[in-house]
mmCIF file of C-alpha atoms in Angstrom:
data_model
loop_
_atom_site.group_PDB
_atom_site.id
_atom_site.type_symbol
_atom_site.label_atom_id
_atom_site.label_comp_id
_atom_site.label_asym_id
_atom_site.label_seq_id
_atom_site.Cartn_x
_atom_site.Cartn_y
_atom_site.Cartn_z
ATOM 1 C CA MET L 1 12.627 14.245 20.395
ATOM 2 C CA SER L 2 12.381 10.668 20.684
ATOM 3 C CA GLU L 3 14.954 8.352 22.359
ATOM 4 C CA GLU L 4 16.033 4.926 22.015
ATOM 5 C CA ARG L 5 18.424 2.978 23.861
ATOM 6 C CA PHE L 6 20.952 0.301 22.603
ATOM 7 C CA GLY L 7 22.576 -1.597 25.302
ATOM 8 C CA GLU L 8 23.764 0.159 28.520
ATOM 9 C CA PHE L 9 25.939 2.653 26.922
ATOM 10 C CA VAL L 10 24.543 3.821 23.957
ATOM 11 C CA LEU L 11 21.563 6.470 23.352
ATOM 12 C CA VAL L 12 20.214 7.486 19.778
ATOM 13 C CA ARG L 13 18.192 10.345 19.941
ATOM 14 C CA ARG L 14 15.973 11.933 17.029
ATOM 15 C CA HIS L 15 15.687 15.746 16.194
ATOM 16 C CA ALA L 16 14.352 17.796 13.612
ATOM 17 C CA ASP L 17 11.658 15.359 12.511
ATOM 18 C CA GLY L 18 13.687 12.449 12.455
ATOM 19 C CA HIS L 19 16.156 14.087 9.928
ATOM 20 C CA VAL L 20 18.845 14.338 12.636
ATOM 21 C CA ALA L 21 20.023 11.605 14.732
ATOM 22 C CA GLU L 22 22.233 11.557 17.711
ATOM 23 C CA LEU L 23 24.377 8.808 18.603
ATOM 24 C CA ALA L 24 25.387 9.742 22.225
ATOM 25 C CA LEU L 25 28.066 7.867 24.137
ATOM 26 C CA ASP L 26 26.735 7.150 27.478
ATOM 27 C CA ARG L 27 28.982 5.397 29.904
ATOM 28 C CA PRO L 28 29.476 7.977 32.404
ATOM 29 C CA LYS L 29 31.395 6.163 34.943
ATOM 30 C CA ALA L 30 34.164 4.963 32.571
ATOM 31 C CA MET L 31 34.309 8.327 30.613
ATOM 32 C CA ASN L 32 32.742 6.791 27.667
ATOM 33 C CA ALA L 33 35.864 4.159 27.573
ATOM 34 C CA VAL L 34 35.016 1.360 25.084
ATOM 35 C CA SER L 35 34.553 -1.725 26.445
ATOM 36 C CA THR L 36 33.238 -4.923 24.139
ATOM 37 C CA ALA L 37 29.594 -4.230 25.336
ATOM 38 C CA MET L 38 29.864 -0.788 24.182
ATOM 39 C CA ALA L 39 31.791 -1.645 20.931
ATOM 40 C CA ARG L 40 28.297 -3.939 20.378
ATOM 41 C CA SER L 41 26.013 -1.011 21.186
ATOM 42 C CA VAL L 42 27.697 1.474 18.827
ATOM 43 C CA GLY L 43 27.853 -1.039 16.151
ATOM 44 C CA ALA L 44 23.811 -1.878 16.864
ATOM 45 C CA ALA L 45 23.280 1.468 16.957
ATOM 46 C CA CYS L 46 24.866 2.072 13.578
ATOM 47 C CA ALA L 47 22.995 -0.413 11.849
ATOM 48 C CA ALA L 48 19.711 0.833 12.668
ATOM 49 C CA LEU L 49 20.437 4.207 11.655
ATOM 50 C CA GLY L 50 21.504 2.786 8.573
ATOM 51 C CA GLU L 51 18.342 1.322 7.575
ATOM 52 C CA ASP L 52 16.306 4.411 8.826
ATOM 53 C CA ARG L 53 15.672 6.274 5.274
ATOM 54 C CA ASP L 54 14.559 9.132 7.374
ATOM 55 C CA VAL L 55 17.822 9.754 9.243
ATOM 56 C CA ARG L 56 20.012 12.326 6.833
ATOM 57 C CA VAL L 57 22.904 13.171 9.268
ATOM 58 C CA VAL L 58 24.088 11.661 12.361
ATOM 59 C CA VAL L 59 25.896 13.345 15.212
ATOM 60 C CA LEU L 60 28.284 11.614 17.411
ATOM 61 C CA SER L 61 27.975 12.933 20.804
ATOM 62 C CA SER L 62 28.939 12.083 24.719
ATOM 63 C CA THR L 63 26.929 12.522 27.710
ATOM 64 C CA HIS L 64 29.673 12.832 29.876
ATOM 65 C CA GLU L 65 30.852 16.229 31.159
ATOM 66 C CA ARG L 66 34.350 16.130 30.936
ATOM 67 C CA ALA L 67 35.056 13.461 28.207
ATOM 68 C CA PHE L 68 34.283 12.604 24.445
ATOM 69 C CA CYS L 69 35.466 9.123 25.215
ATOM 70 C CA VAL L 70 38.898 8.222 26.486
ATOM 71 C CA GLY L 71 39.404 5.135 24.188
ATOM 72 C CA ALA L 72 39.822 1.659 24.692
ATOM 73 C CA ASP L 73 38.603 0.269 27.886
ATOM 74 C CA LEU L 74 42.386 -0.709 29.467
ATOM 75 C CA LYS L 75 40.505 -2.081 32.907
ATOM 76 C CA GLU L 76 38.616 -4.670 30.888
ATOM 77 C CA ARG L 77 41.814 -5.588 28.268
ATOM 78 C CA ASN L 78 43.846 -5.786 31.759
ATOM 79 C CA SER L 79 42.059 -9.133 32.484
ATOM 80 C CA PHE L 80 42.391 -10.593 28.813
ATOM 81 C CA SER L 81 44.234 -13.428 27.727
ATOM 82 C CA ASP L 82 45.803 -13.239 24.332
ATOM 83 C CA ALA L 83 42.734 -15.392 23.138
ATOM 84 C CA ASP L 84 40.320 -12.831 24.613
ATOM 85 C CA LEU L 85 42.062 -9.857 23.006
ATOM 86 C CA LEU L 86 42.274 -11.787 19.728
ATOM 87 C CA ARG L 87 38.429 -12.447 20.145
ATOM 88 C CA GLN L 88 37.433 -9.019 20.923
ATOM 89 C CA ARG L 89 39.536 -7.517 18.000
ATOM 90 C CA PRO L 90 36.857 -7.603 15.488
ATOM 91 C CA VAL L 91 34.100 -6.572 17.917
ATOM 92 C CA ALA L 92 35.912 -3.444 18.369
ATOM 93 C CA ARG L 93 37.113 -3.109 14.425
ATOM 94 C CA ALA L 94 33.275 -3.461 13.431
ATOM 95 C CA ALA L 95 32.404 -0.312 16.058
ATOM 96 C CA TYR L 96 34.598 1.683 13.967
ATOM 97 C CA THR L 97 33.737 0.735 10.676
ATOM 98 C CA ALA L 98 30.063 1.116 11.403
ATOM 99 C CA VAL L 99 30.384 4.714 12.040
ATOM 100 C CA LEU L 100 33.137 5.203 8.901
ATOM 101 C CA GLU L 101 30.714 3.786 6.916
ATOM 102 C CA LEU L 102 27.454 5.380 7.774
ATOM 103 C CA GLU L 103 26.063 6.574 4.291
ATOM 104 C CA VAL L 104 24.938 9.904 5.651
ATOM 105 C CA PRO L 105 26.772 12.669 6.687
ATOM 106 C CA THR L 106 28.124 12.579 10.117
ATOM 107 C CA VAL L 107 29.522 15.280 12.528
ATOM 108 C CA ALA L 108 31.471 14.516 15.902
ATOM 109 C CA ALA L 109 30.609 16.715 18.955
ATOM 110 C CA VAL L 110 33.851 16.346 20.884
ATOM 111 C CA HIS L 111 34.696 18.127 24.386
ATOM 112 C CA GLY L 112 37.072 17.136 26.934
ATOM 113 C CA PHE L 113 39.400 14.321 26.353
ATOM 114 C CA ALA L 114 39.107 12.329 22.760
ATOM 115 C CA LEU L 115 41.923 9.676 23.273
ATOM 116 C CA GLY L 116 42.980 6.741 21.267
ATOM 117 C CA GLY L 117 39.766 5.010 20.213
ATOM 118 C CA GLY L 118 37.581 8.048 21.050
ATOM 119 C CA PHE L 119 39.585 10.446 18.874
ATOM 120 C CA GLU L 120 39.230 7.256 16.002
ATOM 121 C CA LEU L 121 35.396 7.661 16.431
ATOM 122 C CA ALA L 122 35.629 11.424 15.766
ATOM 123 C CA LEU L 123 38.024 10.737 12.872
ATOM 124 C CA SER L 124 35.479 8.307 11.254
ATOM 125 C CA CYS L 125 32.971 11.229 10.937
ATOM 126 C CA ASP L 126 32.925 13.640 7.995
ATOM 127 C CA VAL L 127 33.328 16.931 10.222
ATOM 128 C CA ILE L 128 34.627 17.403 13.775
ATOM 129 C CA VAL L 129 33.344 20.193 16.036
ATOM 130 C CA ALA L 130 35.389 20.671 19.360
ATOM 131 C CA ASP L 131 34.798 22.923 22.065
ATOM 132 C CA ARG L 132 37.625 24.667 23.493
ATOM 133 C CA THR L 133 38.133 22.011 26.615
ATOM 134 C CA ALA L 134 38.818 19.441 23.982
ATOM 135 C CA VAL L 135 42.079 17.351 24.302
ATOM 136 C CA VAL L 136 42.861 14.729 21.519
ATOM 137 C CA GLY L 137 45.348 12.504 20.706
ATOM 138 C CA LEU L 138 46.144 8.373 19.641
ATOM 139 C CA PRO L 139 48.555 7.598 22.428
ATOM 140 C CA GLU L 140 48.625 3.770 21.870
ATOM 141 C CA VAL L 141 52.117 3.368 21.354
ATOM 142 C CA SER L 142 52.642 4.686 24.851
ATOM 143 C CA VAL L 143 50.986 1.338 26.123
ATOM 144 C CA GLY L 144 52.587 -0.945 23.571
ATOM 145 C CA VAL L 145 49.787 -1.117 20.750
ATOM 146 C CA ILE L 146 49.240 0.988 17.953
ATOM 147 C CA PRO L 147 45.957 2.702 16.587
ATOM 148 C CA GLY L 148 43.631 0.193 15.782
ATOM 149 C CA GLY L 149 40.085 1.745 14.934
ATOM 150 C CA GLY L 150 41.564 3.464 11.978
ATOM 151 C CA GLY L 151 43.749 6.086 13.235
ATOM 152 C CA THR L 152 46.906 5.254 10.938
ATOM 153 C CA GLN L 153 44.876 5.875 8.073
ATOM 154 C CA LEU L 154 42.368 8.711 8.728
ATOM 155 C CA LEU L 155 44.827 10.913 10.202
ATOM 156 C CA PRO L 156 47.385 11.225 7.462
ATOM 157 C CA ARG L 157 44.410 11.735 5.368
ATOM 158 C CA ARG L 158 43.433 14.835 7.463
ATOM 159 C CA VAL L 159 46.804 16.499 8.362
ATOM 160 C CA GLY L 160 49.480 14.639 5.880
ATOM 161 C CA ALA L 161 51.848 11.656 6.389
ATOM 162 C CA ALA L 162 54.778 13.547 8.467
ATOM 163 C CA ARG L 163 52.043 15.426 10.683
ATOM 164 C CA ALA L 164 50.321 11.983 11.316
ATOM 165 C CA ALA L 165 53.849 10.399 12.056
ATOM 166 C CA GLU L 166 54.838 13.094 14.871
ATOM 167 C CA LEU L 167 51.501 12.949 16.648
ATOM 168 C CA VAL L 168 51.423 8.844 16.417
ATOM 169 C CA PHE L 169 54.808 8.353 17.329
ATOM 170 C CA THR L 170 55.166 10.800 20.219
ATOM 171 C CA ALA L 171 51.626 9.774 21.817
ATOM 172 C CA ARG L 172 51.047 13.633 22.680
ATOM 173 C CA ARG L 173 47.817 15.149 23.488
ATOM 174 C CA VAL L 174 46.833 18.102 21.775
ATOM 175 C CA ALA L 175 44.684 20.756 23.111
ATOM 176 C CA ALA L 176 41.812 22.392 21.342
ATOM 177 C CA GLU L 177 43.403 25.409 19.863
ATOM 178 C CA GLU L 178 46.527 23.436 18.458
ATOM 179 C CA ALA L 179 44.213 20.815 17.564
ATOM 180 C CA ARG L 180 42.257 23.425 14.937
ATOM 181 C CA GLU L 181 45.407 24.912 13.821
ATOM 182 C CA LEU L 182 47.026 21.125 12.575
ATOM 183 C CA GLY L 183 43.484 20.324 11.377
ATOM 184 C CA LEU L 184 42.713 17.651 13.976
ATOM 185 C CA VAL L 185 39.404 19.133 14.401
ATOM 186 C CA ASP L 186 37.372 21.441 11.750
ATOM 187 C CA GLN L 187 35.443 23.943 13.994
ATOM 188 C CA LEU L 188 36.324 25.526 17.545
ATOM 189 C CA VAL L 189 33.223 26.616 19.646
ATOM 190 C CA GLU L 190 32.966 28.093 23.161
ATOM 191 C CA ALA L 191 33.303 25.607 25.982
ATOM 192 C CA GLY L 192 29.944 23.741 26.431
ATOM 193 C CA ARG L 193 28.486 24.535 23.023
ATOM 194 C CA ASP L 194 30.079 21.376 20.969
ATOM 195 C CA ARG L 195 26.843 19.581 20.690
ATOM 196 C CA GLU L 196 24.842 22.444 20.324
ATOM 197 C CA GLU L 197 26.732 23.621 17.453
ATOM 198 C CA ALA L 198 27.280 20.239 15.753
ATOM 199 C CA LEU L 199 23.451 19.999 16.001
ATOM 200 C CA GLU L 200 22.720 23.369 14.380
ATOM 201 C CA LEU L 201 25.304 22.053 11.578
ATOM 202 C CA ALA L 202 23.859 18.949 11.248
ATOM 203 C CA SER L 203 20.377 20.411 11.074
ATOM 204 C CA ARG L 204 21.720 23.026 8.288
ATOM 205 C CA MET L 205 22.857 19.742 6.365
ATOM 206 C CA ALA L 206 19.698 18.035 6.622
ATOM 207 C CA ALA L 207 17.703 20.715 4.997
ATOM 208 C CA ASN L 208 19.236 19.538 1.859
ATOM 209 C CA SER L 209 18.374 16.628 -0.326
ATOM 210 C CA PRO L 210 18.750 13.048 1.170
ATOM 211 C CA VAL L 211 19.408 11.758 -2.213
ATOM 212 C CA GLY L 212 21.956 14.291 -2.889
ATOM 213 C CA LEU L 213 23.795 14.027 0.660
ATOM 214 C CA ARG L 214 24.158 10.234 0.473
ATOM 215 C CA ALA L 215 25.848 10.648 -3.098
ATOM 216 C CA ALA L 216 27.869 13.698 -2.227
ATOM 217 C CA LYS L 217 29.340 11.386 0.498
ATOM 218 C CA ARG L 218 29.954 8.474 -1.573
ATOM 219 C CA ALA L 219 31.941 10.778 -4.059
ATOM 220 C CA LEU L 220 34.137 12.484 -1.512
ATOM 221 C CA ARG L 221 35.051 9.205 0.435
ATOM 222 C CA LEU L 222 35.634 6.854 -2.822
ATOM 223 C CA GLY L 223 37.260 9.701 -4.650
ATOM 224 C CA HIS L 224 39.920 10.573 -1.958
ATOM 225 C CA GLY L 225 43.313 9.660 -2.852
ATOM 226 C CA LEU L 226 42.503 8.759 -6.646
ATOM 227 C CA ASP L 227 44.086 10.708 -9.337
ATOM 228 C CA LEU L 228 42.245 13.199 -10.719
ATOM 229 C CA ARG L 229 40.676 10.967 -13.906
ATOM 230 C CA ALA L 230 39.831 8.519 -11.588
ATOM 231 C CA GLY L 231 38.047 10.857 -9.274
ATOM 232 C CA LEU L 232 36.396 12.118 -11.710
ATOM 233 C CA GLU L 233 34.507 9.080 -12.852
ATOM 234 C CA VAL L 234 33.503 8.435 -9.417
ATOM 235 C CA GLU L 235 31.977 11.928 -9.292
ATOM 236 C CA ASP L 236 29.832 11.244 -12.485
ATOM 237 C CA ALA L 237 28.701 7.760 -11.095
ATOM 238 C CA ALA L 238 27.427 9.943 -8.183
ATOM 239 C CA TRP L 239 25.825 12.499 -10.057
ATOM 240 C CA ARG L 240 24.237 9.805 -12.498
ATOM 241 C CA SER L 241 22.864 8.299 -9.357
ATOM 242 C CA VAL L 242 20.942 11.496 -8.558
ATOM 243 C CA ALA L 243 20.496 13.387 -11.494
ATOM 244 C CA PHE L 244 17.388 11.480 -12.523
ATOM 245 C CA SER L 245 15.688 11.040 -8.825
ATOM 246 C CA GLY L 246 12.547 12.523 -7.362
ATOM 247 C CA ASP L 247 14.780 14.847 -5.307
ATOM 248 C CA ARG L 248 16.317 16.532 -8.237
ATOM 249 C CA ALA L 249 12.976 16.773 -10.083
ATOM 250 C CA GLU L 250 11.843 18.516 -6.367
ATOM 251 C CA GLY L 251 14.798 20.466 -6.122
ATOM 252 C CA VAL L 252 14.387 22.378 -9.508
ATOM 253 C CA ALA L 253 10.765 22.485 -9.284
ATOM 254 C CA ALA L 254 10.779 24.422 -5.825
ATOM 255 C CA PHE L 255 14.018 26.531 -7.091
ATOM 256 C CA ASN L 256 11.909 27.941 -9.902
ATOM 257 C CA GLU L 257 8.949 28.037 -7.544
ATOM 258 C CA LYS L 258 10.563 29.552 -5.261
ATOM 259 C CA ARG L 259 9.589 27.624 -2.305
ATOM 260 C CA ALA L 260 11.060 25.130 0.410
ATOM 261 C CA PRO L 261 11.762 21.857 -1.613
ATOM 262 C CA ARG L 262 9.742 18.736 -0.476
ATOM 263 C CA TRP L 263 12.244 16.095 -0.777
ATOM 264 C CA PRO L 264 10.644 12.261 -1.503
ATOM 265 C CA GLY L 265 14.027 10.782 -0.419
ATOM 266 C CA GLU L 266 13.950 8.847 -3.629
#
């Protein structure tokens, strides 16, 4: 396993021959509250991972024992003028967008508090694995703002408009069991197992064609919300992008030769 640090608060680890990358939030003194500096580091780490063609899956995790991420750094924001807040907005938004727009599958490993922007980081991933200590929610209206990292758009896509409205308008925190029942998280695991289970899931994903994984994610993301006819056109375009690839040829050959594929990644 290799490690690389982005700024003071983000650590990237590479697992499974570099095919699984772990983006670890590492600001323990603030329970991973997202400051301006941390937001820049998340964006920089995602940009580097996006350029690394060896990376097939990214796991978003936390080094803090009791929190995934408690959201925006309100202590920092308390010192902001209106002009400061306006200047910070594109920096903060870029961090969430960077996670959301990673071309490879992403898995969030959540334990403890994942609130506000912290939960939005998890929602930006394709799959959320949470342990039984997890507490999630979008409490922004309780401090006079609204979810600004994608929450008002990502949450209803997971749980429907009415359920999302109830959760956003009440600002309530949801414990792990209910979060799984409502679909706020996808897999519920034993306490302390979220990172290990997320990495295991990522390894299973990363065993598959990197070309196929990227195309499948593109079809899933771009097709969501379209009518069926339009969605099938999106799928067909994604299929055409892989049908004549080296990965497709290798996958068919490996199947017929009863061996593990050696993906060329192109």
